[in-house]
mmCIF file of C-alpha atoms in Angstrom:
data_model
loop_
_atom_site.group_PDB
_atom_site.id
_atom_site.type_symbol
_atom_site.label_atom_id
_atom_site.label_comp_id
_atom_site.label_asym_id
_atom_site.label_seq_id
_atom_site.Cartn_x
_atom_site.Cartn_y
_atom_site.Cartn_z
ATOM 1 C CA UNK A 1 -179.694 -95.128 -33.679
ATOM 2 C CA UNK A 2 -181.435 -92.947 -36.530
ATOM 3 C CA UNK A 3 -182.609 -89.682 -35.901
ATOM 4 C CA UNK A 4 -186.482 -88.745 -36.704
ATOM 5 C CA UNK A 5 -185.001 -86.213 -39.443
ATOM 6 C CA UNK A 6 -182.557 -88.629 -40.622
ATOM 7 C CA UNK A 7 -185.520 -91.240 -41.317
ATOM 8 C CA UNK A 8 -187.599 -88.880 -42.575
ATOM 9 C CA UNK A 9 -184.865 -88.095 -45.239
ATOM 10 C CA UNK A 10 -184.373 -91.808 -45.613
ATOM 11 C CA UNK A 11 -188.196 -92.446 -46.502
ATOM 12 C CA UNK A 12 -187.397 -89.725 -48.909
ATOM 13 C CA UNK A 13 -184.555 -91.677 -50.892
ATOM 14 C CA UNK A 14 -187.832 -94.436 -50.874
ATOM 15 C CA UNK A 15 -190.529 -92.312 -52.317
ATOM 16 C CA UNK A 16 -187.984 -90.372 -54.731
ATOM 17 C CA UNK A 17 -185.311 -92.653 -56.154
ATOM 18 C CA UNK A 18 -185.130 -93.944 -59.639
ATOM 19 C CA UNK A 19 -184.164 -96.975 -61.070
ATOM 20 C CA UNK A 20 -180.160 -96.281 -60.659
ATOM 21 C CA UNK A 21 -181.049 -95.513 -57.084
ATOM 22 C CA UNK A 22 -180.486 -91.873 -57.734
ATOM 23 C CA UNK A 23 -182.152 -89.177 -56.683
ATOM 24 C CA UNK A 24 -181.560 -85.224 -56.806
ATOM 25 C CA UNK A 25 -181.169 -82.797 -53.968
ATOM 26 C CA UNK A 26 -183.640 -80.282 -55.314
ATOM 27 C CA UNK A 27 -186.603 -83.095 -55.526
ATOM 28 C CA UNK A 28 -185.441 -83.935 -51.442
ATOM 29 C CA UNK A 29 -186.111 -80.325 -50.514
ATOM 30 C CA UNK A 30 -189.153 -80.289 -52.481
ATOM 31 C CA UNK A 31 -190.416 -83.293 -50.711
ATOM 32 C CA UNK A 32 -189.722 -82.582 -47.578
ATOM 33 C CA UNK A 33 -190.043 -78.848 -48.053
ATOM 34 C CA UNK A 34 -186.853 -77.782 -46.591
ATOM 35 C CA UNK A 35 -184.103 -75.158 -47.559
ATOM 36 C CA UNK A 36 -181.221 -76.595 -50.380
ATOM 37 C CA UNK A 37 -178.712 -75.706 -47.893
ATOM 38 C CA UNK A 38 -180.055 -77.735 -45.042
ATOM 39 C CA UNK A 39 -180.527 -81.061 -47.635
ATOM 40 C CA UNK A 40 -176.824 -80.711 -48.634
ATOM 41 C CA UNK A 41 -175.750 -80.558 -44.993
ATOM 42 C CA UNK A 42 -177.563 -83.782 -43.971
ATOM 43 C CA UNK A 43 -176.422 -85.442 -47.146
ATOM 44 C CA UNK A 44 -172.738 -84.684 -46.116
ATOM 45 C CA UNK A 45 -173.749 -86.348 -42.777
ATOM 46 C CA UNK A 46 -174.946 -89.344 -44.894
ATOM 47 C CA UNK A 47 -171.848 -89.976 -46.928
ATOM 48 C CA UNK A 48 -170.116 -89.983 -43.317
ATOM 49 C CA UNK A 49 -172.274 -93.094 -42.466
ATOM 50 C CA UNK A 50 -171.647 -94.511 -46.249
ATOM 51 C CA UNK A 51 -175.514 -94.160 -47.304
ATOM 52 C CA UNK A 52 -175.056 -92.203 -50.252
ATOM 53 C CA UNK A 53 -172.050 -91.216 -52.458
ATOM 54 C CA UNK A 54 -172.378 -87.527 -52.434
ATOM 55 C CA UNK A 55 -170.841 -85.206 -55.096
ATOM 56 C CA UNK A 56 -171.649 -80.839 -55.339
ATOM 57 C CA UNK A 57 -174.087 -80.399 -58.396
ATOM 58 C CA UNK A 58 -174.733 -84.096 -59.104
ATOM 59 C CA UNK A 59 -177.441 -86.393 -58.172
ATOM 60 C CA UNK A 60 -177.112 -88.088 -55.005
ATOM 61 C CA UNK A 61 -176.016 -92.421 -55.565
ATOM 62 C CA UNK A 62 -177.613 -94.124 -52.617
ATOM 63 C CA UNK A 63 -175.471 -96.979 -51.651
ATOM 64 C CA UNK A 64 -176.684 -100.866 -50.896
ATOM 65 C CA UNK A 65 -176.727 -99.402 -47.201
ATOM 66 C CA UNK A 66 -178.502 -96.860 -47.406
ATOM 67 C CA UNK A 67 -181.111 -98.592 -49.600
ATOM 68 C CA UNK A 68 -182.114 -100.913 -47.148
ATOM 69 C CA UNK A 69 -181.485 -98.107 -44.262
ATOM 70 C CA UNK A 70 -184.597 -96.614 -45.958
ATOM 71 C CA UNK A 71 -186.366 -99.708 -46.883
ATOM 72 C CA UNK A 72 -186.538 -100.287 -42.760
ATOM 73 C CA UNK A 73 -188.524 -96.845 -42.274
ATOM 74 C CA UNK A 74 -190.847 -97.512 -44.703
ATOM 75 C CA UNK A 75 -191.007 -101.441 -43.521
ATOM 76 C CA UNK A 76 -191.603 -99.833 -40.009
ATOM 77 C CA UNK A 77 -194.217 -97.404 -41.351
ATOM 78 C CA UNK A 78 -196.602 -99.815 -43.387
ATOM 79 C CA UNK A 79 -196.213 -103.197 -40.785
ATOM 80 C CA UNK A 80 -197.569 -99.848 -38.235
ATOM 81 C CA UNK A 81 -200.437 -98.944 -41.075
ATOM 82 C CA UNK A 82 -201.614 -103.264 -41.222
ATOM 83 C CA UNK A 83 -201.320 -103.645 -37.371
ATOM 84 C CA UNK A 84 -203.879 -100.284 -37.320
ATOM 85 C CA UNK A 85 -205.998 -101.638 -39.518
ATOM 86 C CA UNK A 86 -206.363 -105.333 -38.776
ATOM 87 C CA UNK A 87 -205.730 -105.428 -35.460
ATOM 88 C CA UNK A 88 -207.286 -101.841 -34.296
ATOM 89 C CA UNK A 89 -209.511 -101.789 -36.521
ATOM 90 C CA UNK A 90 -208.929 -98.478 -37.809
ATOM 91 C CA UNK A 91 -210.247 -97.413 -41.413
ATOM 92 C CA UNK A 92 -207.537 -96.940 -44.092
ATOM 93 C CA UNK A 93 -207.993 -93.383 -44.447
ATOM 94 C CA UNK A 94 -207.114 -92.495 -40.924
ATOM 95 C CA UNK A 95 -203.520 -94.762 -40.051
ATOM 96 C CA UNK A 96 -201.125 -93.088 -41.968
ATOM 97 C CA UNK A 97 -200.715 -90.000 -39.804
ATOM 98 C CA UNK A 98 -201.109 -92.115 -36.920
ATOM 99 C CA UNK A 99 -197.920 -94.726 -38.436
ATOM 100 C CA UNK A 100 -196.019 -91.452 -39.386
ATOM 101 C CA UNK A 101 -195.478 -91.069 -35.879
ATOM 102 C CA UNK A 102 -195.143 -94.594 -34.588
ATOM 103 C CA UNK A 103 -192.440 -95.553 -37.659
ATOM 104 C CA UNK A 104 -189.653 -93.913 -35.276
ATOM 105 C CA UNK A 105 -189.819 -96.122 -32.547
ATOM 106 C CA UNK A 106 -185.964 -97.508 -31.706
ATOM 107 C CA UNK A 107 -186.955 -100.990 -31.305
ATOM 108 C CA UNK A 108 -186.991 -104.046 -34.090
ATOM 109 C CA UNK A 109 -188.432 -106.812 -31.111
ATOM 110 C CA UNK A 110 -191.753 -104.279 -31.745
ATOM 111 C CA UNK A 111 -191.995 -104.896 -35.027
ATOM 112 C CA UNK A 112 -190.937 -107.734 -35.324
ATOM 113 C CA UNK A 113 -193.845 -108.795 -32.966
ATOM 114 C CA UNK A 114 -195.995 -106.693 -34.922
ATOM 115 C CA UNK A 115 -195.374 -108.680 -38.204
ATOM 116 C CA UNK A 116 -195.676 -111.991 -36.296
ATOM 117 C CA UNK A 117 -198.944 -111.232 -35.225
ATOM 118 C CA UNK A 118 -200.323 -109.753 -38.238
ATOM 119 C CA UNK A 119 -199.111 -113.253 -39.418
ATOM 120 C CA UNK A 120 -195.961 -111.654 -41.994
ATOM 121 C CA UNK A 121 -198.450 -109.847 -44.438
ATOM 122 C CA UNK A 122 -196.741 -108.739 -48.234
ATOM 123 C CA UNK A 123 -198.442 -105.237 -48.485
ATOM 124 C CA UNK A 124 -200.186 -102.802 -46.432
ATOM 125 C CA UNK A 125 -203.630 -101.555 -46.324
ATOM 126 C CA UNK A 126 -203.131 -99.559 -49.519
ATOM 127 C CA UNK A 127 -201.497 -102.394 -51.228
ATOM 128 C CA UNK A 128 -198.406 -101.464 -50.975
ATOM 129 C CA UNK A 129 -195.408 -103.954 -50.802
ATOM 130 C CA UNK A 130 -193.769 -104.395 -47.251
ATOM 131 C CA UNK A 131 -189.994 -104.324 -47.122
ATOM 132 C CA UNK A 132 -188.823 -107.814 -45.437
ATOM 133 C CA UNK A 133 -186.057 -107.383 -42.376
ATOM 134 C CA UNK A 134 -183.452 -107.244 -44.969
ATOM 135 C CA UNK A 135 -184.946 -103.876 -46.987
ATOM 136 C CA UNK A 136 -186.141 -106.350 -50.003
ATOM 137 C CA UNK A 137 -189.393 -106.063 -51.535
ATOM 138 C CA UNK A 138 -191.417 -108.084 -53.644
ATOM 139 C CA UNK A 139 -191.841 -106.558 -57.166
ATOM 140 C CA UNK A 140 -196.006 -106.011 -57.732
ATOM 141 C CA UNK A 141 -197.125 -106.571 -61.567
ATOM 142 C CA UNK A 142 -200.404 -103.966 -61.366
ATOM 143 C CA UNK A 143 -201.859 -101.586 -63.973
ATOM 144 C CA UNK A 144 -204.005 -98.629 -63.353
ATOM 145 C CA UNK A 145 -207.184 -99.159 -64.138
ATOM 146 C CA UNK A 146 -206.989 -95.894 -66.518
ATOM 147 C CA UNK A 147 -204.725 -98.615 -68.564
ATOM 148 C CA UNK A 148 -207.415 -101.570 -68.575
ATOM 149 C CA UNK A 149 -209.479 -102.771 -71.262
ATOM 150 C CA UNK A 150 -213.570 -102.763 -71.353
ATOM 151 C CA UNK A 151 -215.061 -106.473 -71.011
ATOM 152 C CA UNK A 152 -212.316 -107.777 -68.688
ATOM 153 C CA UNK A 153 -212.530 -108.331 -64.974
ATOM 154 C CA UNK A 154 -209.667 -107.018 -62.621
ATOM 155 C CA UNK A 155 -208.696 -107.478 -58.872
ATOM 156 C CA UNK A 156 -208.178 -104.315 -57.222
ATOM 157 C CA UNK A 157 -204.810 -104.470 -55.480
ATOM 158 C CA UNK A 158 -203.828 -101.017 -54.367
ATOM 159 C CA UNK A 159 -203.762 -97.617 -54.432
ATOM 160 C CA UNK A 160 -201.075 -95.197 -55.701
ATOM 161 C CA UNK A 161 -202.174 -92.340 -53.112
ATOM 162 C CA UNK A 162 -203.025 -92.998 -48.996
ATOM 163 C CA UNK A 163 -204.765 -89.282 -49.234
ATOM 164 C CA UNK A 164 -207.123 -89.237 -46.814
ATOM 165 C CA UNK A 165 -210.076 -87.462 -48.890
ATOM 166 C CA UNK A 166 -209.424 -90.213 -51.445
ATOM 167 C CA UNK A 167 -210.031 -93.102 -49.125
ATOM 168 C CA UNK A 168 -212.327 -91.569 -47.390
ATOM 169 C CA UNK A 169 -214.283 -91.180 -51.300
ATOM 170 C CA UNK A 170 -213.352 -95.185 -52.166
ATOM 171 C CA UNK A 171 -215.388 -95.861 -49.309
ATOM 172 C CA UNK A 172 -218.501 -93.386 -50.070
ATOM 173 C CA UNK A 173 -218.196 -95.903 -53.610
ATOM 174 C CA UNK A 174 -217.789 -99.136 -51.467
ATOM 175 C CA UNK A 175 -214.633 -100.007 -52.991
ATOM 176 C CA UNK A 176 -211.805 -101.796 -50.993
ATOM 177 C CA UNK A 177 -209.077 -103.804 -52.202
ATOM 178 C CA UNK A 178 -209.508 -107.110 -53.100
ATOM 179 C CA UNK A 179 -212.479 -106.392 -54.670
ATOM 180 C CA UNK A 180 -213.093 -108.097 -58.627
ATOM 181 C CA UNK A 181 -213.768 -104.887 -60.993
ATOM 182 C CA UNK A 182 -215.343 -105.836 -64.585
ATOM 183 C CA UNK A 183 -214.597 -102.521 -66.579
ATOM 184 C CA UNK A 184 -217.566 -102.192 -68.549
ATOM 185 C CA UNK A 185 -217.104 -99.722 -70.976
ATOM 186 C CA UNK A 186 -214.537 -96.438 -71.613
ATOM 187 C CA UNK A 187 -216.541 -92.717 -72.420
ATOM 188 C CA UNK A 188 -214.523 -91.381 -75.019
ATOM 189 C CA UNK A 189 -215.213 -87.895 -73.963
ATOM 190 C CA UNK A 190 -213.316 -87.629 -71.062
ATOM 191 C CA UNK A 191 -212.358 -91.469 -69.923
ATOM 192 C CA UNK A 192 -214.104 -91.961 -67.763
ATOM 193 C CA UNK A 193 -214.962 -95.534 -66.269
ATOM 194 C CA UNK A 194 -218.068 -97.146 -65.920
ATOM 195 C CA UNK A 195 -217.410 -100.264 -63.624
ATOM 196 C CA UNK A 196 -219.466 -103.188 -62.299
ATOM 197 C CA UNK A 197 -218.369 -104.121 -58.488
ATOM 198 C CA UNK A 198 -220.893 -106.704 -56.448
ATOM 199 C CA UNK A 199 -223.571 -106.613 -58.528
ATOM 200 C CA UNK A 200 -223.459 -102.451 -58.433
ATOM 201 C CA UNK A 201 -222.383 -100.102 -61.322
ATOM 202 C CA UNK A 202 -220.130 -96.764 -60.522
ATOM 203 C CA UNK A 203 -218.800 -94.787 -63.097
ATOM 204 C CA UNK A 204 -215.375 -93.123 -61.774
ATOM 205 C CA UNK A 205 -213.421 -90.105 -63.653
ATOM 206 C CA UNK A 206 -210.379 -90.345 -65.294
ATOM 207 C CA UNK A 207 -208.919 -89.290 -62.045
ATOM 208 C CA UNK A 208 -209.923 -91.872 -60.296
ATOM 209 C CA UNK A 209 -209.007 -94.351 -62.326
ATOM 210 C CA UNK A 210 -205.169 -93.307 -62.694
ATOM 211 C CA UNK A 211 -205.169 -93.888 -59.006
ATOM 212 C CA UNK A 212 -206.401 -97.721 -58.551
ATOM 213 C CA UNK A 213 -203.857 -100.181 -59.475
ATOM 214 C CA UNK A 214 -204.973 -103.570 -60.566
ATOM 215 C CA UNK A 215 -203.870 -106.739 -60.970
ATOM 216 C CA UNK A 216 -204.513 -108.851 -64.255
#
């Protein structure tokens, strides 16, 4: 059984890795904002249980096991985030403190009955993917909408923040995911986006716009 501070470190390896599954121990402390020291102690403790290959002064290799070991607390964490949302019907902005506590409970038969309900949904309320019972996920093809072109029509899909201030201004806009966005035109001065959403016009800042992700 995981420790809270070992999952926490294990959603870490999520958020952080890179494409060789890779990930430095200075960019762990950072995101976690603890001491060096204390990082290289748990990451000794995770070569032990053959998550990681761990060498002094070299990025940390997370192993097959450990992959998945970390796909399960995030799979935990956004399966909590859906169940808030569609079943509780609590807003987006407000689950993911709520599912940062719930994501440590020691029992798969919870989830498991959480997903069944929910009826085995892909991504969570932000859009993002949902790691299956084996730590695989299901690869997204989305753009920001900073990358779109004017004159074409969009589906929002997610979002690449869960900050609550953000949601909290999506929903001051009325935008949700799902939603079809027709970019009408790019300001050259500072890129911002005006866009046409059910029959209303917004215009969003370049800000905003490297946040949504949408699908083609």
């Amino acid at each position: 059984m995981n420790t809270l501070t070992e999952e926490n470190y294990l959603k870490a390896f999520f958020h952080l890795a890179n494409d060789k599954n890779e990930v430095a121990v200075n960019e762990i402390s950072k995101f976690l904002q603890v001491k060096m020291p204390t990082v290289n102690n748990m990451m000794k403790k995770f070569a032990e249980k053959k998550w990681i290959v761990y060498e002094s002064y070299k990025p940390i290799k997370i192993t097959e096991s450990g992959r998945k070991e970390a796909a399960l607390v995030v799979r935990k964490h956004r399966l909590t985030e859906m169940f808030l949302v569609k079943i509780m019907n609590f807003g987006w902005e407000t689950v993911h403190e709520i599912a940062e506590q719930l994501e440590h409970v020691h029992s798969p038969i919870f989830f498991d009955k959480m997903d069944e309900i929910l009826q085995y949904p892909k991504v969570d309320p932000h859009g993002e993917p949902i790691p299956d019972k084996e730590g695989n996920i299901i690869a997204q093809d989305l753009i920001k909408l900073s990358q779109c072109q004017p004159g074409k029509t969009y589906v929002f899909s997610a979002v690449t923040i869960s900050d609550d201030d953000f949601l909290t201004y999506l929903n001051e806009k009325k935008l949700h995911l799902g939603q079809l966005i027709h970019l009408k035109k790019i300001e050259k001065y500072d890129q911002s986006m005006t866009i046409e959403m059910d029959g209303s016009t917004e215009i969003l800042s370049a800000m905003v716009c490297e946040k949504l992700l949408m699908k083609v």
